[in-house]
XYZ file of C-alpha atoms in Angstrom:
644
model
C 11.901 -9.436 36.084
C 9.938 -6.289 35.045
C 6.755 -5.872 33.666
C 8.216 -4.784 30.207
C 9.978 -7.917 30.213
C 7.184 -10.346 31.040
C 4.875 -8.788 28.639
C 7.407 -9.058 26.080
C 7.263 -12.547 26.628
C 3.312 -12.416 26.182
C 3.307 -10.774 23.475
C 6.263 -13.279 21.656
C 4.119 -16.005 23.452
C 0.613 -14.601 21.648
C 1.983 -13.923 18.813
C 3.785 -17.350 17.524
C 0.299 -19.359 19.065
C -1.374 -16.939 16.499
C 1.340 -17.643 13.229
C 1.041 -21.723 14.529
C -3.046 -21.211 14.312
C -3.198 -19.693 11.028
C -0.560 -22.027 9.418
C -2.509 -25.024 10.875
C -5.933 -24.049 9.241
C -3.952 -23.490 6.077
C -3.173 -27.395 6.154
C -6.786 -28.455 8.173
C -10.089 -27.745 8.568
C -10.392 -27.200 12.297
C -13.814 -24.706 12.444
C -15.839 -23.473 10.503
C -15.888 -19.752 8.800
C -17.374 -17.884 11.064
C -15.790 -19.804 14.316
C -11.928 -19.043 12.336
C -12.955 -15.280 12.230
C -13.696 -15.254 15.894
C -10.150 -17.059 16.687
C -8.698 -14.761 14.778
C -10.521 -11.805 16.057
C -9.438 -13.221 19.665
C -5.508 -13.150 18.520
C -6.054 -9.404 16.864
C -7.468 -8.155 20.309
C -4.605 -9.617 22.271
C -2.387 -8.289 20.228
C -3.535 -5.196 19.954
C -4.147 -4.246 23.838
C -1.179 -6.478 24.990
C 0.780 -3.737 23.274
C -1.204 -0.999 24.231
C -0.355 -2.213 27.621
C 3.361 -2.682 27.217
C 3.215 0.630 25.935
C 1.529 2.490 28.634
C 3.245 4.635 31.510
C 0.279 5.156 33.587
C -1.414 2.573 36.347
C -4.777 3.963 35.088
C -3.958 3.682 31.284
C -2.586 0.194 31.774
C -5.743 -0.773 33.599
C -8.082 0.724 30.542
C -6.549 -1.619 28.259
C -6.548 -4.572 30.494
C -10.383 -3.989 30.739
C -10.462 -3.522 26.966
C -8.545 -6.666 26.530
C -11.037 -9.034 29.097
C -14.247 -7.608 27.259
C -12.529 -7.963 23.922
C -11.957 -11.601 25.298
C -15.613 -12.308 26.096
C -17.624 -11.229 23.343
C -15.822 -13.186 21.081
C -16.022 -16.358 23.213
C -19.943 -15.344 23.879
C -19.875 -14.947 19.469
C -17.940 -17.970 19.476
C -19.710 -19.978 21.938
C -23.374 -18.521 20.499
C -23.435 -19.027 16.459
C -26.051 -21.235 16.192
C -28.667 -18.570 18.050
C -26.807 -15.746 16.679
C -28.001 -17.444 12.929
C -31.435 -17.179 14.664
C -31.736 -13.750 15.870
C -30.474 -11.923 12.928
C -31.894 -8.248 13.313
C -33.440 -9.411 16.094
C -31.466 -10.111 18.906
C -31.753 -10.467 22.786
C -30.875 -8.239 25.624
C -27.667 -9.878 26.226
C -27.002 -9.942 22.368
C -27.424 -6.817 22.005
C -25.147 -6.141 25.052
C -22.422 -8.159 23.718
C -22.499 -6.465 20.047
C -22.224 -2.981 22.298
C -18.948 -4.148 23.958
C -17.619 -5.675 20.566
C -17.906 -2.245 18.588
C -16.082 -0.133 21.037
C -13.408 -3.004 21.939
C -12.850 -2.458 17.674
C -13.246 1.325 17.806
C -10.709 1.369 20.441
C -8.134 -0.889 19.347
C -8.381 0.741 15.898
C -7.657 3.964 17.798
C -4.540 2.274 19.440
C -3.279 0.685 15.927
C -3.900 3.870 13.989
C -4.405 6.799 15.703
C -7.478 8.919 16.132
C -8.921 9.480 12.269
C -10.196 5.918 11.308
C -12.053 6.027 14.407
C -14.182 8.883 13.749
C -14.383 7.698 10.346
C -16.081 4.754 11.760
C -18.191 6.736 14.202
C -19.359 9.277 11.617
C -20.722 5.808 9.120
C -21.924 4.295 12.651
C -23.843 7.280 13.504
C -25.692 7.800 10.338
C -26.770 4.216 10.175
C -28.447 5.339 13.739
C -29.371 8.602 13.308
C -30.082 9.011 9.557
C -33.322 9.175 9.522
C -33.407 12.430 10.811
C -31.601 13.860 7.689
C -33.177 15.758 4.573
C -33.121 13.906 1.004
C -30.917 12.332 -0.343
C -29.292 11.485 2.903
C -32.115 10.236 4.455
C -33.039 6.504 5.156
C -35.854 4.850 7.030
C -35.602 4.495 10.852
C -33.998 1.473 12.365
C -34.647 0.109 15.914
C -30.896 -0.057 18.058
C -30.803 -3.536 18.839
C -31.060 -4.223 14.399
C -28.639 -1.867 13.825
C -26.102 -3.405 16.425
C -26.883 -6.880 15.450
C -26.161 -6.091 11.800
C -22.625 -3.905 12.780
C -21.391 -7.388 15.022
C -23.390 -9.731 16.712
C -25.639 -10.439 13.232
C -22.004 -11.863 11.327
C -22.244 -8.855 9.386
C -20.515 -5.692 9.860
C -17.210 -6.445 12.220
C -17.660 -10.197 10.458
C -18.364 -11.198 7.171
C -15.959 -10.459 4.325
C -13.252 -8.004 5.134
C -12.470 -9.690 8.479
C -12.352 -13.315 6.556
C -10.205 -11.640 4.114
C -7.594 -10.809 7.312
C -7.875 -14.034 8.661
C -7.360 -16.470 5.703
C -4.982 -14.511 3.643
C -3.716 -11.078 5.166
C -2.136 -12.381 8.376
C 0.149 -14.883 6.653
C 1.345 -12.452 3.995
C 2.481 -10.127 6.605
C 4.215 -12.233 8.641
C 5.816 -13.546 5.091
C 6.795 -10.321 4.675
C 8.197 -10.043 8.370
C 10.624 -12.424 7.683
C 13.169 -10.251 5.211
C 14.300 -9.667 8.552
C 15.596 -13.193 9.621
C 17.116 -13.633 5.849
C 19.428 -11.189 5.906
C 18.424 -9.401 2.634
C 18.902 -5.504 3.345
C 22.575 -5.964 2.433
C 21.466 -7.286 -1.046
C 18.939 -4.494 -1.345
C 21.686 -1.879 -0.670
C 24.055 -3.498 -3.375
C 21.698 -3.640 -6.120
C 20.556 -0.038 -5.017
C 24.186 0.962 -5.894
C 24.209 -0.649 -8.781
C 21.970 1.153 -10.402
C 23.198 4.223 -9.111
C 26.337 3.423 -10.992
C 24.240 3.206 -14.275
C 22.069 6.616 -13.243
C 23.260 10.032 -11.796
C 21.020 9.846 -9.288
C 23.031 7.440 -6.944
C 22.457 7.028 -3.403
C 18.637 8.061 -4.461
C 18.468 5.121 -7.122
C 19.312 2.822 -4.110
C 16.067 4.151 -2.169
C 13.777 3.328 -5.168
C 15.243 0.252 -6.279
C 15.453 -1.238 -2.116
C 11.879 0.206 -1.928
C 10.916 -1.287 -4.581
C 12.273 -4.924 -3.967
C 10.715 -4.565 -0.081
C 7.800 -3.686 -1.646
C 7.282 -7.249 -3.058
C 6.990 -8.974 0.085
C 5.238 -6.198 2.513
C 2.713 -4.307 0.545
C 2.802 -1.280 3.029
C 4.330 2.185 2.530
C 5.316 3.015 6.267
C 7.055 -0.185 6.945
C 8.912 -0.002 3.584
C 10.030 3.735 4.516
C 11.276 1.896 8.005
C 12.857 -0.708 6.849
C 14.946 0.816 3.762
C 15.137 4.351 5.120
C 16.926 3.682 7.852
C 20.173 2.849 5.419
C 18.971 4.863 2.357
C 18.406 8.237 4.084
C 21.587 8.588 5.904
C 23.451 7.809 2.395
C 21.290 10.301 0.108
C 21.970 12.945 3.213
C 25.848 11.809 3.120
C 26.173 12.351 -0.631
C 24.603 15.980 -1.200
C 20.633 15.288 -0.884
C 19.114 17.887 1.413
C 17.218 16.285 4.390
C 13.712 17.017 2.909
C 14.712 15.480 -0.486
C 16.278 12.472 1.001
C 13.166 11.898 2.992
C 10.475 12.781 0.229
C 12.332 10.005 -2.555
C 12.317 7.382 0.036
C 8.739 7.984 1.246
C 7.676 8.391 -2.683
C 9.191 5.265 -3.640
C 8.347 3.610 -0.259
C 4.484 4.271 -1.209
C 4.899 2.755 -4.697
C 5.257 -0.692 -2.475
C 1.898 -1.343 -2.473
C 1.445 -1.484 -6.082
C 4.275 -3.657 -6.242
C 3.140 -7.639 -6.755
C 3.110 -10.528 -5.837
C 2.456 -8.979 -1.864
C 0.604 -5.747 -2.036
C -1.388 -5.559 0.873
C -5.325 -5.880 2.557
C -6.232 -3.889 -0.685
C -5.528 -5.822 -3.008
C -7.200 -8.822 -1.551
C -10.767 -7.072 -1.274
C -10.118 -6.286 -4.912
C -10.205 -9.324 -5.864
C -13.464 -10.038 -3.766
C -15.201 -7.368 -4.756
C -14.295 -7.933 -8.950
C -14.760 -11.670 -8.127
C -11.254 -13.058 -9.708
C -8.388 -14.615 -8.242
C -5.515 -12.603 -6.437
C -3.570 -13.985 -8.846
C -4.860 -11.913 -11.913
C -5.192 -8.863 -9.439
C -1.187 -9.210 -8.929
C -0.665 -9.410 -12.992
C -2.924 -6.560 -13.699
C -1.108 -4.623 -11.598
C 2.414 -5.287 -13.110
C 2.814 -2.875 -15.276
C 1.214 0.224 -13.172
C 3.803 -0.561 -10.669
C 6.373 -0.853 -13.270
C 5.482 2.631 -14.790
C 5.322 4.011 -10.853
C 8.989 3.046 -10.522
C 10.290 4.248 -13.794
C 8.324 7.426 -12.819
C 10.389 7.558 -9.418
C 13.951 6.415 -11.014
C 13.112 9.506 -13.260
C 12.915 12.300 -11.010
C 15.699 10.734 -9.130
C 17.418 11.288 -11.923
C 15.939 14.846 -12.549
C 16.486 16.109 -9.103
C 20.428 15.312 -8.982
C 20.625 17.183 -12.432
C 18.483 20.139 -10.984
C 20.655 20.050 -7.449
C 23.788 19.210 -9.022
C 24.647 15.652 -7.064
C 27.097 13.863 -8.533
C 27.226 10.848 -5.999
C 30.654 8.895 -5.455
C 31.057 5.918 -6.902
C 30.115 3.166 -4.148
C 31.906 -0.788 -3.940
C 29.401 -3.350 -4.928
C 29.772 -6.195 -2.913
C 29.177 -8.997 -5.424
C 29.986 -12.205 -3.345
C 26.935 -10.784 -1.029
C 24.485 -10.543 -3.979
C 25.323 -13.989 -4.945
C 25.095 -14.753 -1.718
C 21.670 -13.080 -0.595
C 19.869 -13.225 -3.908
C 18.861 -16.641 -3.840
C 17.337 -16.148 -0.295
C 15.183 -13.193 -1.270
C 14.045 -14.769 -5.259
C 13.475 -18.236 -4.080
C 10.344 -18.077 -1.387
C 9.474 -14.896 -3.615
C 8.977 -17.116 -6.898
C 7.175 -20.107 -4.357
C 4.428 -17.321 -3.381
C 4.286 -16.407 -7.303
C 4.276 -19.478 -9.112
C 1.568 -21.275 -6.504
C -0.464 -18.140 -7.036
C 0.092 -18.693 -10.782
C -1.678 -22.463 -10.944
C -4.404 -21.126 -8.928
C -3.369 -22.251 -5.644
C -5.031 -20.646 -2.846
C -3.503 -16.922 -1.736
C -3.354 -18.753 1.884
C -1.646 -22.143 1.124
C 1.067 -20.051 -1.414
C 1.822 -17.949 1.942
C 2.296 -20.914 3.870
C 5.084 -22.665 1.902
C 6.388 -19.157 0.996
C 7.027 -19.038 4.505
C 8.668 -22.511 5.000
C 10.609 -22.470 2.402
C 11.700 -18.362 3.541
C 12.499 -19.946 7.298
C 14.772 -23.424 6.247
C 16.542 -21.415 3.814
C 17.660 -18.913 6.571
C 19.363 -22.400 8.135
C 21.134 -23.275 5.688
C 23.563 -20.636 5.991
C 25.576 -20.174 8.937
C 25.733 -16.198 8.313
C 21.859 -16.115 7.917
C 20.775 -18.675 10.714
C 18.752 -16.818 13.406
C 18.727 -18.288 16.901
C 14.817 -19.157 17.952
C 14.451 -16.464 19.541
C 15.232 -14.033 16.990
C 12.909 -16.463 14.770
C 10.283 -16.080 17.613
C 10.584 -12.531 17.838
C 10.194 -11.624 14.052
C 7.218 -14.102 13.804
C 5.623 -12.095 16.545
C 5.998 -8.747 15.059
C 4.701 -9.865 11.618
C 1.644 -11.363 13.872
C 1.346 -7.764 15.713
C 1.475 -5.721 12.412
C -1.125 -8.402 10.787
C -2.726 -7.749 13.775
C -3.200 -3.918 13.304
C -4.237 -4.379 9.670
C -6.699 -7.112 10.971
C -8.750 -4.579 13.583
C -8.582 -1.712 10.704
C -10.501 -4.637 8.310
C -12.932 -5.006 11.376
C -13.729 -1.534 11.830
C -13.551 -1.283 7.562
C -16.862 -4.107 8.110
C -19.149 -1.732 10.123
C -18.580 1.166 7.929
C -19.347 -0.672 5.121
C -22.228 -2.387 6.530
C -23.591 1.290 7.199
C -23.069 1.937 3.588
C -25.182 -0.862 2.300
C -27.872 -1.813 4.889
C -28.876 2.233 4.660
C -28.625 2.750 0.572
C -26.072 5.483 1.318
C -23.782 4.125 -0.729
C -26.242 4.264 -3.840
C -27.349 7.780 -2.472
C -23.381 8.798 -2.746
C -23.074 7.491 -6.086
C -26.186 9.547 -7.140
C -24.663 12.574 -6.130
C -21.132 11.510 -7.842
C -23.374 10.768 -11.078
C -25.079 13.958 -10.971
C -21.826 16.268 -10.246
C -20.122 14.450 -12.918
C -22.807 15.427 -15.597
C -22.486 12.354 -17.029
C -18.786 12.860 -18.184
C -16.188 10.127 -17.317
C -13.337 12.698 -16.950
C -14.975 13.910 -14.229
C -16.137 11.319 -12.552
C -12.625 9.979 -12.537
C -11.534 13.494 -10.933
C -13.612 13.327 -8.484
C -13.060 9.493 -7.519
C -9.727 10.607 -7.439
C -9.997 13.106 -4.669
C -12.591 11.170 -2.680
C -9.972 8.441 -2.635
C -7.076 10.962 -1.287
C -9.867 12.260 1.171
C -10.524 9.375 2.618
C -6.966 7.912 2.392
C -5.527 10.933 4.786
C -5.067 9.411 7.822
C -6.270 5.541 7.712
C -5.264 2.554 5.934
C -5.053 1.972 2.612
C -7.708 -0.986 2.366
C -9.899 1.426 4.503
C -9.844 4.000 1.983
C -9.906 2.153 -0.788
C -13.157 -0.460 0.021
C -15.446 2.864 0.564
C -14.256 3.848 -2.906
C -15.197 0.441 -4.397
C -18.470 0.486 -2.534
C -20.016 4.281 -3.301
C -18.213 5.372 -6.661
C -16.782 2.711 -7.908
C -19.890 1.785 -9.687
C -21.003 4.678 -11.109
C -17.466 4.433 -13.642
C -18.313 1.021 -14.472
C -21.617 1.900 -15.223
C -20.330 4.422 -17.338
C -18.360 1.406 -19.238
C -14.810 1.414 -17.684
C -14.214 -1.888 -17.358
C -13.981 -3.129 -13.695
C -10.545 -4.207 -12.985
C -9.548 -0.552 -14.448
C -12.635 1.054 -12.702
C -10.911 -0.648 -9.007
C -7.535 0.187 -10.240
C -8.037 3.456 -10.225
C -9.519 3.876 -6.899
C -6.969 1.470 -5.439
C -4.228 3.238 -7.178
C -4.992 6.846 -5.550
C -5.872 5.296 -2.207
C -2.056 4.455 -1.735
C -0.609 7.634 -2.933
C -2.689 9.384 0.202
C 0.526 8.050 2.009
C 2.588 11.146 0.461
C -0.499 13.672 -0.348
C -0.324 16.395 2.015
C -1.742 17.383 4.355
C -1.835 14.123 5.937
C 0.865 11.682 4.571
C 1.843 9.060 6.688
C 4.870 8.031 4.272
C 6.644 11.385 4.339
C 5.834 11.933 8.001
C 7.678 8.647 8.335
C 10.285 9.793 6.254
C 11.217 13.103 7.803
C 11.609 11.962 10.989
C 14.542 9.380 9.856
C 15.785 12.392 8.029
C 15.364 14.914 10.317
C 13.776 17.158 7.676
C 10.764 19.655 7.687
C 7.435 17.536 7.243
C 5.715 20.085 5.350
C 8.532 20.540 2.652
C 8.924 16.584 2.599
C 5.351 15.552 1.855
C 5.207 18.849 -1.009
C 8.072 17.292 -2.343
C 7.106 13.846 -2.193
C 4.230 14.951 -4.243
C 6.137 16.946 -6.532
C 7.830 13.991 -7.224
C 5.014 11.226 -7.500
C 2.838 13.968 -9.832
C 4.128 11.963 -12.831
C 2.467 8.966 -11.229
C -0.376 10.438 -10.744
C -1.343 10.355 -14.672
C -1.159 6.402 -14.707
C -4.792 5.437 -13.502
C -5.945 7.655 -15.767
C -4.166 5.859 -18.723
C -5.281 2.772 -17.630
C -9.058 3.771 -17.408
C -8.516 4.604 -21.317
C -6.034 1.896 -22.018
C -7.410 -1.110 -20.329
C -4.099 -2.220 -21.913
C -1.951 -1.773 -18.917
C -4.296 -3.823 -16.753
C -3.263 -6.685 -19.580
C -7.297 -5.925 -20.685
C -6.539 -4.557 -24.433
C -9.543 -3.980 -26.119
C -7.424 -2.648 -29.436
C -4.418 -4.398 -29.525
C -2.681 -1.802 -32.070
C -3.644 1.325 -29.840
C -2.741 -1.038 -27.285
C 0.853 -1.417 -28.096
C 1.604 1.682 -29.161
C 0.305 2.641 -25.706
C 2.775 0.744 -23.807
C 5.163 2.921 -25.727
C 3.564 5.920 -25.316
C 3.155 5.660 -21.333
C 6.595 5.870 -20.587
C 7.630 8.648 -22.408
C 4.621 11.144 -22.051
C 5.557 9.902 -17.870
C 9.012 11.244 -19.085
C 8.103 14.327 -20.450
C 5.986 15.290 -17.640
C 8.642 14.672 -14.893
C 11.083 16.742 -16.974
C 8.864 19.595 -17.528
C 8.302 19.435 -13.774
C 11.593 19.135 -12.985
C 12.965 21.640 -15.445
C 15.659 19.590 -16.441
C 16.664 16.414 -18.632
C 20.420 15.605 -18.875
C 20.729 19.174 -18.276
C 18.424 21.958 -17.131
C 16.038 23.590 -19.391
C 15.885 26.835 -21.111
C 12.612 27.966 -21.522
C 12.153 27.074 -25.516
C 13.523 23.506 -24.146
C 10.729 23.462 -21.200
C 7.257 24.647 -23.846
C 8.639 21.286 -26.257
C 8.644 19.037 -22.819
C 4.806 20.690 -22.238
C 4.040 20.486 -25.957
C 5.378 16.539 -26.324
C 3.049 15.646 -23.548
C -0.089 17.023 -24.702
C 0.487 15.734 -27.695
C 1.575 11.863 -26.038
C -1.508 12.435 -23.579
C -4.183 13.686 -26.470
C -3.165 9.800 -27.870
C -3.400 8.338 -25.023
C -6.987 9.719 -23.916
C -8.676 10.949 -26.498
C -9.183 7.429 -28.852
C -10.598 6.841 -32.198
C -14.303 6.584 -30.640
C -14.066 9.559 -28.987
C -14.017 12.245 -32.305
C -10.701 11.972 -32.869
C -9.210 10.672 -36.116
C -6.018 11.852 -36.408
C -4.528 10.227 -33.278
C -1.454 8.358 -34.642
C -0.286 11.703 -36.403
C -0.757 13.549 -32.902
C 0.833 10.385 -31.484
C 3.716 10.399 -33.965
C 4.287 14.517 -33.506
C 4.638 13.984 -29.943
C 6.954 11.464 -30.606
C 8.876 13.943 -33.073
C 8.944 16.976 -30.493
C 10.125 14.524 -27.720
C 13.297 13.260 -30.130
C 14.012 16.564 -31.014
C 14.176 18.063 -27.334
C 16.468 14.909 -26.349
C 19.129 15.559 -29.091
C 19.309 18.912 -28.295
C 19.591 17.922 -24.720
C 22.359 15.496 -25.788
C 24.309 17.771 -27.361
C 24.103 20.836 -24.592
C 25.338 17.461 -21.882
C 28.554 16.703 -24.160
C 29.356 20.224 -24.000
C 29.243 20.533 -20.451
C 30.644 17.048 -19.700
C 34.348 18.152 -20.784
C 34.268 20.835 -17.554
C 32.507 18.517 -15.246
C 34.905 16.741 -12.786
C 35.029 13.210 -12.674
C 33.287 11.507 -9.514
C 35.843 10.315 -7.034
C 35.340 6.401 -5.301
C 34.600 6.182 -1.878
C 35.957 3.410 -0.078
C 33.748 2.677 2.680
C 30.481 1.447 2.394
C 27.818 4.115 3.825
C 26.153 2.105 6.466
C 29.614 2.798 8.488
C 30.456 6.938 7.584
C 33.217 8.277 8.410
C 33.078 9.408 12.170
C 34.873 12.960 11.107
C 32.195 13.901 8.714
């Protein structure tokens, strides 16, 4: 047997002890906080280097990680085996404390290097490095001198830094959720995403690109990451946008677009979410329905251009066979452990224990179907890659600790925010601006929950201070965190994207934006209309808001685009410009804010926006009667016709 094959076996082996641990301490309590952190910290280093290893080509590589892996190994069991004098010797630890905390940090910093490439590293590094070598900077930056053996006790060996709060949040609630997520393989449901994807694309012109934002969408419930979403529905999506008339770089840019808009998605939407709801202090639970309606507005935003960009490129897609018996058939599997994880996170259950009988009810209604039941080892093996993807998101929490630990033990996160303050001039449109970028800054190149926790830590603040309420103030930041997976220059979404496609990254991640700039409007709207987090704080602006959303999101797109049921002139293209000032003048500036006429402005926009759409109604029925009528295809698109 070869050594691919036996550490395949490892890994499966590794990976299902670590899914058994984590379900266990969901049912008993085995250890206590910190010990359950260390376990877990154990399974994430395994993971992490076992793969490295399986990986590697080289004698020399392989060997590097296999040393990584045994030190990995031993300062957790010395942390594990320690706590008691670790509690001691906080900021002041021993030699062979000190020695141990050493090892831990660059066992982290190099398994965060193998999980995500080289940026979050020297992300890390940079934080780490000021929190030793800050005191040799001018004001603001600088911070009093700490001794090296406080500095690594508080990054590891203190429970701080690499422990504490972002690596509990991995180990009691991430891990499960992932693997949760994981198991849409084992149930079969792609089929049923594809159907209802075509099914839409009956309803809207946009077709084959309706089924990307509607499968997107629906993975995005239950996996709460962008590039996983782009791998798992672009691999059937892509080749049928490509097959009907989308050019590579479009195909690639909708998928990764809508992919991204996964995240926001409830009831499962990621690390992220669940440090949001540490750092506000509420339950996941009213994180997930404060988010409902953001994520509903991204997706209407993405269905949109769909829409916009078949009209501007002329794709009239063919009309597809729905497979209804399979809907019937699939739907229950996908809505049932779905609504488990929702309602138990509904009565307040904990996020851990909804995960765990999300999970068992997911894997015994695979079984009941003979067309659904996995074998155990194709059970075993999706269990394992959930636990090796929880895995990578667990090590980018770890490394997520010391950089926030450098934040807050050296007040450079309150020196930050004093710089944000001052640059902002006091004006919240600013400050949201320039949140806004720092958030796409950061988010180029490592995770989401990386991004977004150094938002909530420096600038966060300062707009609450400047009375945004928090959820909205968290929101925000959260919101344009995730979109850094399709902002050039780095976006990890499109880069996924145009390599199923085969397209040009560069014109896939401009068009990706082009097509999420609608989006990008919504945290603003929130900040202002606390409404859409379900926080009114004027019911009647707040209603009229939920109306107003949409269709100033409309406009936009279509003055983007050029196009609405048919393209634009230019008299057509100033209304679409003109209705969403006005829609975007309601939505901003409010009655407390000088301006008193702001249902009239409302109400004009409104006007402009009816106007432009009858006008586009009637240019459409002209051109309908030349149009040719779309032609069924008779074979499903996951088996194309080998003379195409």
């Amino acid at each position: 047997m070869s050594m691919s094959k036996i550490l395949d076996y490892i890994i499966v082996a590794v990976g299902i002890a670590a899914f058994g641990y984590h379900m266990l301490t969901t049912q008993v309590l085995m250890v206590g906080s910190y010990e359950h952190q260390t376990i877990h910290l154990m399974f994430v280093v395994t993971l992490i280097f076992l793969g490295a290893v399986r990986l590697s080509t080289s004698v020399s590589a392989r060997l590097w990680y296999l040393s990584m892996l045994g030190l990995g190994l031993f300062a957790t069991a010395y942390i594990y085996l320690n706590l008691s004098h670790l509690e001691m010797v906080i900021g002041f630890p021993e030699t062979i404390d000190v020695i141990v905390g050493v090892i831990l940090m660059l066992v982290v910093l190099e398994g965060t290097r193998q999980a995500w490439g080289n940026i979050m590293p020297c992300v890390i590094v940079f934080f780490v490095a000021y929190f030793f070598l800050g005191q040799y900077l001018p004001e603001p930056f600088y911070h009093r001198p700490f001794n090296f053996s406080y500095v690594v006790s508080y990054l590891s060996v203190g429970l701080s830094g690499i422990y504490g709060n972002f690596l509990s949040i991995s180990a009691n609630y991430v891990f499960l959720f992932v693997i949760f997520g994981a198991l849409l393989e084992i149930l079969r449901v792609h089929g049923l995403f594809r159907e209802l994807g075509q099914a839409a694309g009956r309803v809207f012109r946009g077709g084959p690109g309706q089924t990307a934002v509607i499968s997107s969408a629906m993975v995005g419930t239950v996996t709460g990451a962008a590039v996983a979403n782009v791998a798992i529905t672009g691999a059937f999506t892509i080749p049928y946008m490509k097959q009907t008339g989308y050019k590579p770089h479009i195909a690639a840019a909708i998928e990764a677009t809508a992919s991204t808009g996964g995240q926001l998605m409830p009831p499962v939407m990621g690390a992220a979410a669940f440090l949001m709801a540490s750092f506000i202090g509420v339950s996941y639970a009213s994180v997930m329905a404060a988010s409902l309606i953001p994520a509903l507005l991204y997706f209407w935003g993405c269905m949109l251009s769909v829409q916009l960009i078949a009209v501007r490129e002329n794709i009239r897609a063919p009309r597809a066979p729905i497979d209804v018996r399979l809907i019937f058939r699939r739907l229950p599997l996908f809505l049932i452990p779905l609504g488990v994880l929702v309602v138990m996170l509904l009565m307040q259950y904990s996020a851990n224990l909804a995960a765990f009988w999300a999970i068992i009810v997911a894997v015994v209604l695979s079984y009941i179907s003979s067309d659904t039941r996995p074998t155990f080892k194709e059970l075993a093996e999706c269990l394992s890659r959930g636990a090796v993807i929880g895995a990578q998101i667990g090590i980018a929490l770890a490394g997520v600790g010391m950089m926030a630990q450098a934040l807050i033990t050296t007040g450079m996160g309150t020196k930050v925010a004093s710089v944000v303050e001052m640059l902002s001039g006091g004006s919240l449109a600013l400050a949201l601006v320039i949140t806004m970028i720092v958030s796409i800054i950061l988010g180029l190149g490592i995770p989401t929950s990386a991004a977004y926790a150094l938002v909530a830590i420096v600038v966060v603040p300062v707009l609450i201070e400047m009375g945004v309420t928090p959820i909205s103030a968290h929101f925000f930041a959260f919101y344009f965190a995730v979109v850094s997976a399709i902002t050039p220059p780095v976006a990890l979404a499109s880069l996924a994207g145009a390599g199923i496609a085969g397209a040009d990254y560069v014109k896939t991640s401009l068009y990706a934006f082009m097509i999420a700039l609608a989006g990008f409007i919504i945290p603003f709207l929130v900040v202002y209309n606390p409404v859409l987090v379900l926080e009114p704080d004027d019911w009647a602006h707040g209603v009229f808001a939920l109306i107003a959303v949409p269709i100033g999101m409309s406009t936009l797109a279509m003055a983007i685009f050029n196009c609405a049921l048919t393209m634009f002139s230019l008299y057509e293209r100033v209304l679409a410009i003109v209705s969403t000032a006005l829609i975007v003048a309601f939505l901003v500036l409010r009655h407390d804010s000088g301006l008193p006429f702001e249902y009239p402005v409302l109400g004009i926009g409104l006007l402009i926006f009816a106007v432009l759409m009858m006008g586009q109604m009637r240019k459409r029925k002209a051109e309908t009667t030349a149009l040719p009528k779309a032609q069924p295809i008779g074979q499903s698109y996951a088996e194309p016709d080998p003379t195409r």
